[in-house]
């Protein structure tokens, strides 16, 4: 998330409300407060994303009944002051040569238990523990798993716009020539399309052809795409500070009966996962619904990843649609539904939409065809 900006439509009051809510939820969870390092949590709470990854301590301190404070290096304070949420908090800067941990410790309950963002540097956490040996810490994702999971109306609108932009990119990429070109060339086309349709940041453009499609996270290479290849496309990034992520599988020339059968199976599984989305269902129910279809057809061992992940100010975040996750679905949650089948050495198929939970079910934020598309 370093260097990316949240949508300009959020005001200082929006960020103030988020920080107040986070402090309340921390208190309800028995925490003395939250410590938020640079990353998606800080962006969501304050609108601030440092322009460079740095070893200097930057930390938002949220505690019930206290004004929020952002501890920030002096040389970065001018950038922090420009953040949309800056009017809703107090900046406390520190200069090189001073002890930032002592300054932070003065803001904390010396015997409290704090939630700390998952991506905080270990060196900072260990230094705080040395400074305040009676404090303890819990992962923010574990302590407050729902903090960013439920999106408000403005966030849903931004996610829908990001999804529509990704859909527009797919509608154009399906018209380009695949056969005889390198995966890397098609991936470059796809990245260019995402940017043309408004993405400021492209996080990934997977183009996995033929046997490479059996690797869900294939790293795009120089393999030349051949006639007869299945090609898994998985792409996304950030538009106006919110994420897109979609997958479609295309075929170069006419597919075989088996390839159509496997693609139809994954499409049926993806539909089953989507139909399982409703308020009160557990996250694992979405995974179970999609997985049951694939397992029932004898391909269970070839579905080798979870069915979905959350999305928001980053393209992967809680909640996760996976066996064992009993967190109930709540209206406003947004996550992917992306089952797949991966046949080693042969081909793979994945179909992915971003879905949001509504009052009585789910709504897709991607709407391109889920049928097998034949490309040149």
Short mmCIF file of N, CA and C in Angstrom, two decimals, residues 56-160:
data_model
loop_
_atom_site.label_atom_id
_atom_site.label_comp_id
_atom_site.label_asym_id
_atom_site.label_seq_id
_atom_site.Cartn_x
_atom_site.Cartn_y
_atom_site.Cartn_z
N UNK A 56 12.00 4.29 10.14
CA UNK A 56 11.62 5.25 11.18
C UNK A 56 10.19 4.97 11.65
N UNK A 57 9.98 5.06 12.94
CA UNK A 57 8.68 4.72 13.51
C UNK A 57 7.60 5.70 13.08
N UNK A 58 6.53 5.18 12.50
CA UNK A 58 5.28 5.89 12.27
C UNK A 58 4.20 5.03 12.88
N UNK A 59 3.37 5.60 13.78
CA UNK A 59 2.41 4.78 14.50
C UNK A 59 1.21 5.62 14.92
N UNK A 60 0.03 5.17 14.54
CA UNK A 60 -1.20 5.79 15.01
C UNK A 60 -1.60 5.14 16.32
N UNK A 61 -1.86 5.96 17.34
CA UNK A 61 -2.26 5.46 18.66
C UNK A 61 -3.72 5.83 18.88
N UNK A 62 -4.56 4.81 19.01
CA UNK A 62 -5.98 4.99 19.28
C UNK A 62 -6.29 4.37 20.63
N UNK A 63 -6.92 5.15 21.50
CA UNK A 63 -7.31 4.64 22.81
C UNK A 63 -8.67 5.21 23.18
N UNK A 64 -9.52 4.40 23.78
CA UNK A 64 -10.85 4.88 24.17
C UNK A 64 -10.75 6.11 25.06
N UNK A 65 -11.56 7.12 24.76
CA UNK A 65 -11.60 8.32 25.57
C UNK A 65 -10.46 9.29 25.34
N UNK A 66 -9.58 9.01 24.38
CA UNK A 66 -8.46 9.91 24.09
C UNK A 66 -8.50 10.31 22.62
N UNK A 67 -7.97 11.48 22.33
CA UNK A 67 -7.86 11.90 20.94
C UNK A 67 -6.81 11.04 20.23
N UNK A 68 -7.03 10.70 18.98
CA UNK A 68 -6.04 9.92 18.25
C UNK A 68 -4.77 10.72 18.01
N UNK A 69 -3.64 10.02 18.08
CA UNK A 69 -2.33 10.66 17.90
C UNK A 69 -1.54 9.86 16.86
N UNK A 70 -0.94 10.57 15.91
CA UNK A 70 -0.06 9.94 14.94
C UNK A 70 1.37 10.34 15.25
N UNK A 71 2.15 9.36 15.69
CA UNK A 71 3.57 9.56 15.92
C UNK A 71 4.27 9.42 14.57
N UNK A 72 5.03 10.45 14.18
CA UNK A 72 5.57 10.47 12.83
C UNK A 72 6.95 11.14 12.83
N UNK A 73 7.89 10.67 12.01
CA UNK A 73 9.19 11.35 11.92
C UNK A 73 9.02 12.79 11.45
N UNK A 74 9.81 13.69 11.99
CA UNK A 74 9.68 15.11 11.66
C UNK A 74 9.80 15.35 10.15
N UNK A 75 10.72 14.65 9.51
CA UNK A 75 10.92 14.88 8.08
C UNK A 75 9.73 14.42 7.24
N UNK A 76 8.84 13.60 7.81
CA UNK A 76 7.66 13.15 7.08
C UNK A 76 6.38 13.85 7.55
N UNK A 77 6.50 14.70 8.56
CA UNK A 77 5.32 15.38 9.09
C UNK A 77 4.60 16.23 8.05
N UNK A 78 5.32 16.94 7.15
CA UNK A 78 4.58 17.73 6.14
C UNK A 78 3.67 16.88 5.27
N UNK A 79 4.10 15.67 4.90
CA UNK A 79 3.24 14.79 4.11
C UNK A 79 2.05 14.32 4.95
N UNK A 80 2.29 13.98 6.22
CA UNK A 80 1.21 13.51 7.08
C UNK A 80 0.16 14.60 7.27
N UNK A 81 0.61 15.85 7.32
CA UNK A 81 -0.33 16.95 7.52
C UNK A 81 -1.27 17.14 6.33
N UNK A 82 -0.88 16.63 5.16
CA UNK A 82 -1.71 16.76 3.96
C UNK A 82 -2.75 15.66 3.84
N UNK A 83 -2.66 14.63 4.67
CA UNK A 83 -3.61 13.52 4.59
C UNK A 83 -5.02 14.00 4.90
N UNK A 84 -6.00 13.39 4.24
CA UNK A 84 -7.39 13.82 4.41
C UNK A 84 -7.85 13.72 5.85
N UNK A 85 -7.33 12.73 6.58
CA UNK A 85 -7.76 12.55 7.96
C UNK A 85 -6.96 13.32 8.98
N UNK A 86 -5.95 14.09 8.54
CA UNK A 86 -5.08 14.78 9.49
C UNK A 86 -5.82 15.73 10.43
N UNK A 87 -6.85 16.46 9.96
CA UNK A 87 -7.56 17.35 10.90
C UNK A 87 -8.26 16.62 12.05
N UNK A 88 -8.44 15.32 11.91
CA UNK A 88 -9.15 14.55 12.93
C UNK A 88 -8.20 13.95 13.96
N UNK A 89 -6.91 14.25 13.89
CA UNK A 89 -5.96 13.66 14.83
C UNK A 89 -4.87 14.66 15.18
N UNK A 90 -4.08 14.31 16.17
CA UNK A 90 -2.94 15.13 16.60
C UNK A 90 -1.66 14.49 16.08
N UNK A 91 -0.81 15.30 15.45
CA UNK A 91 0.49 14.81 15.01
C UNK A 91 1.51 15.05 16.11
N UNK A 92 2.29 14.04 16.41
CA UNK A 92 3.40 14.18 17.37
C UNK A 92 4.65 13.70 16.64
N UNK A 93 5.49 14.65 16.24
CA UNK A 93 6.65 14.29 15.45
C UNK A 93 7.88 14.12 16.34
N UNK A 94 8.82 13.37 15.83
CA UNK A 94 10.08 13.14 16.53
C UNK A 94 11.24 13.27 15.54
N UNK A 95 12.37 13.77 16.03
CA UNK A 95 13.52 14.00 15.18
C UNK A 95 14.55 12.89 15.35
N UNK A 96 15.34 12.69 14.31
CA UNK A 96 16.42 11.71 14.38
C UNK A 96 17.32 12.04 15.57
N UNK A 97 17.71 11.00 16.28
CA UNK A 97 18.54 11.17 17.47
C UNK A 97 17.73 11.13 18.75
N UNK A 98 16.42 11.28 18.64
CA UNK A 98 15.53 11.17 19.79
C UNK A 98 14.95 9.76 19.84
N UNK A 99 14.40 9.41 20.99
CA UNK A 99 13.84 8.08 21.18
C UNK A 99 12.34 8.10 20.88
N UNK A 100 11.91 7.56 19.73
CA UNK A 100 10.48 7.60 19.40
C UNK A 100 9.64 6.68 20.29
N UNK A 101 10.28 5.67 20.87
CA UNK A 101 9.54 4.71 21.68
C UNK A 101 9.17 5.32 23.03
N UNK A 102 10.04 6.15 23.56
CA UNK A 102 9.71 6.85 24.81
C UNK A 102 8.55 7.81 24.57
N UNK A 103 8.57 8.49 23.42
CA UNK A 103 7.49 9.41 23.10
C UNK A 103 6.17 8.66 22.93
N UNK A 104 6.23 7.49 22.31
CA UNK A 104 5.03 6.68 22.13
C UNK A 104 4.56 6.10 23.45
N UNK A 105 5.48 5.66 24.27
CA UNK A 105 5.14 5.05 25.56
C UNK A 105 4.34 6.01 26.43
N UNK A 106 4.63 7.31 26.30
CA UNK A 106 3.91 8.29 27.12
C UNK A 106 2.43 8.35 26.78
N UNK A 107 2.06 7.81 25.63
CA UNK A 107 0.66 7.81 25.19
C UNK A 107 -0.09 6.54 25.60
N UNK A 108 0.63 5.58 26.16
CA UNK A 108 0.05 4.26 26.38
C UNK A 108 -0.12 3.93 27.85
N UNK A 109 -1.09 3.08 28.12
CA UNK A 109 -1.25 2.48 29.43
C UNK A 109 -0.11 1.47 29.60
N UNK A 110 0.74 1.70 30.59
CA UNK A 110 1.95 0.90 30.75
C UNK A 110 1.71 -0.56 31.10
N UNK A 111 0.48 -0.93 31.41
CA UNK A 111 0.19 -2.33 31.70
C UNK A 111 -0.93 -2.87 30.81
N UNK A 112 -1.22 -2.17 29.73
CA UNK A 112 -2.35 -2.53 28.89
C UNK A 112 -2.02 -3.57 27.83
N UNK A 113 -3.08 -4.11 27.26
CA UNK A 113 -2.97 -5.03 26.13
C UNK A 113 -3.48 -4.29 24.90
N UNK A 114 -2.67 -4.26 23.85
CA UNK A 114 -2.97 -3.46 22.67
C UNK A 114 -3.09 -4.33 21.43
N UNK A 115 -3.99 -3.93 20.54
CA UNK A 115 -4.01 -4.51 19.22
C UNK A 115 -3.00 -3.78 18.36
N UNK A 116 -2.22 -4.50 17.58
CA UNK A 116 -1.23 -3.88 16.72
C UNK A 116 -1.37 -4.43 15.30
N UNK A 117 -1.25 -3.55 14.34
CA UNK A 117 -1.46 -3.97 12.95
C UNK A 117 -0.47 -5.04 12.55
N UNK A 118 -0.94 -5.96 11.72
CA UNK A 118 -0.18 -7.16 11.38
C UNK A 118 1.14 -6.85 10.71
N UNK A 119 1.20 -5.75 9.96
CA UNK A 119 2.41 -5.46 9.21
C UNK A 119 3.37 -4.51 9.94
N UNK A 120 3.16 -4.32 11.25
CA UNK A 120 4.12 -3.52 12.03
C UNK A 120 5.48 -4.21 12.03
N UNK A 121 6.52 -3.43 11.96
CA UNK A 121 7.87 -4.00 11.98
C UNK A 121 8.15 -4.63 13.34
N UNK A 122 8.78 -5.78 13.33
CA UNK A 122 9.14 -6.45 14.58
C UNK A 122 10.04 -5.58 15.43
N UNK A 123 10.97 -4.84 14.81
CA UNK A 123 11.89 -4.00 15.58
C UNK A 123 11.14 -2.95 16.39
N UNK A 124 10.02 -2.44 15.86
CA UNK A 124 9.25 -1.44 16.59
C UNK A 124 8.48 -2.08 17.74
N UNK A 125 7.86 -3.22 17.48
CA UNK A 125 7.13 -3.91 18.54
C UNK A 125 8.07 -4.31 19.67
N UNK A 126 9.22 -4.86 19.33
CA UNK A 126 10.16 -5.29 20.37
C UNK A 126 10.67 -4.10 21.17
N UNK A 127 10.88 -2.97 20.50
CA UNK A 127 11.35 -1.77 21.21
C UNK A 127 10.28 -1.26 22.17
N UNK A 128 9.01 -1.31 21.75
CA UNK A 128 7.94 -0.90 22.66
C UNK A 128 7.85 -1.84 23.86
N UNK A 129 8.03 -3.12 23.61
CA UNK A 129 8.00 -4.08 24.72
C UNK A 129 9.14 -3.85 25.70
N UNK A 130 10.31 -3.47 25.19
CA UNK A 130 11.43 -3.16 26.09
C UNK A 130 11.14 -1.90 26.89
N UNK A 131 10.51 -0.92 26.25
CA UNK A 131 10.21 0.34 26.93
C UNK A 131 9.09 0.18 27.95
N UNK A 132 8.10 -0.63 27.62
CA UNK A 132 6.96 -0.88 28.50
C UNK A 132 6.82 -2.39 28.70
N UNK A 133 7.64 -2.98 29.57
CA UNK A 133 7.68 -4.44 29.69
C UNK A 133 6.39 -5.07 30.21
N UNK A 134 5.50 -4.28 30.78
CA UNK A 134 4.26 -4.86 31.30
C UNK A 134 3.12 -4.82 30.30
N UNK A 135 3.39 -4.30 29.11
CA UNK A 135 2.35 -4.30 28.07
C UNK A 135 2.34 -5.63 27.33
N UNK A 136 1.22 -5.91 26.64
CA UNK A 136 1.13 -7.09 25.78
C UNK A 136 0.38 -6.69 24.52
N UNK A 137 0.47 -7.56 23.50
CA UNK A 137 -0.01 -7.17 22.19
C UNK A 137 -0.73 -8.33 21.50
N UNK A 138 -1.70 -7.96 20.68
CA UNK A 138 -2.45 -8.95 19.90
C UNK A 138 -2.53 -8.47 18.46
N UNK A 139 -2.48 -9.41 17.54
CA UNK A 139 -2.64 -9.07 16.13
C UNK A 139 -3.97 -8.37 15.90
N UNK A 140 -3.94 -7.27 15.17
CA UNK A 140 -5.17 -6.53 14.91
C UNK A 140 -6.19 -7.37 14.15
N UNK A 141 -5.72 -8.18 13.20
CA UNK A 141 -6.63 -9.03 12.43
C UNK A 141 -7.33 -10.04 13.32
N UNK A 142 -6.62 -10.57 14.31
CA UNK A 142 -7.21 -11.54 15.22
C UNK A 142 -8.12 -10.84 16.23
N UNK A 143 -7.66 -9.70 16.75
CA UNK A 143 -8.42 -9.01 17.80
C UNK A 143 -9.67 -8.34 17.26
N UNK A 144 -9.57 -7.74 16.06
CA UNK A 144 -10.71 -7.03 15.46
C UNK A 144 -10.86 -7.43 14.00
N UNK A 145 -11.24 -8.65 13.74
CA UNK A 145 -11.29 -9.13 12.35
C UNK A 145 -12.29 -8.41 11.47
N UNK A 146 -13.28 -7.75 12.08
CA UNK A 146 -14.32 -7.09 11.30
C UNK A 146 -14.05 -5.59 11.10
N UNK A 147 -12.89 -5.10 11.54
CA UNK A 147 -12.65 -3.67 11.54
C UNK A 147 -12.85 -3.05 10.16
N UNK A 148 -12.26 -3.65 9.12
CA UNK A 148 -12.39 -3.12 7.76
C UNK A 148 -13.27 -3.98 6.87
N UNK A 149 -13.82 -5.05 7.43
CA UNK A 149 -14.51 -6.03 6.60
C UNK A 149 -15.84 -5.53 6.05
N UNK A 150 -16.57 -4.73 6.81
CA UNK A 150 -17.89 -4.26 6.40
C UNK A 150 -17.75 -2.87 5.79
N UNK A 151 -18.11 -2.76 4.52
CA UNK A 151 -17.95 -1.51 3.79
C UNK A 151 -19.22 -0.66 3.89
N UNK A 152 -19.04 0.67 3.94
CA UNK A 152 -20.20 1.55 3.91
C UNK A 152 -20.58 1.82 2.46
N UNK A 153 -21.63 2.62 2.26
CA UNK A 153 -22.16 2.83 0.92
C UNK A 153 -21.13 3.45 -0.01
N UNK A 154 -20.35 4.41 0.48
CA UNK A 154 -19.35 5.05 -0.37
C UNK A 154 -18.26 4.07 -0.77
N UNK A 155 -17.85 3.21 0.16
CA UNK A 155 -16.83 2.21 -0.17
C UNK A 155 -17.37 1.21 -1.19
N UNK A 156 -18.62 0.79 -1.03
CA UNK A 156 -19.21 -0.14 -1.99
C UNK A 156 -19.27 0.46 -3.39
N UNK A 157 -19.55 1.75 -3.46
CA UNK A 157 -19.60 2.42 -4.76
C UNK A 157 -18.21 2.41 -5.41
N UNK A 158 -17.17 2.64 -4.62
CA UNK A 158 -15.82 2.64 -5.15
C UNK A 158 -15.37 1.25 -5.58
N UNK A 159 -15.74 0.24 -4.79
CA UNK A 159 -15.41 -1.13 -5.17
C UNK A 159 -16.15 -1.54 -6.44
N UNK A 160 -17.40 -1.13 -6.57
CA UNK A 160 -18.16 -1.44 -7.77
C UNK A 160 -17.53 -0.78 -8.99
#
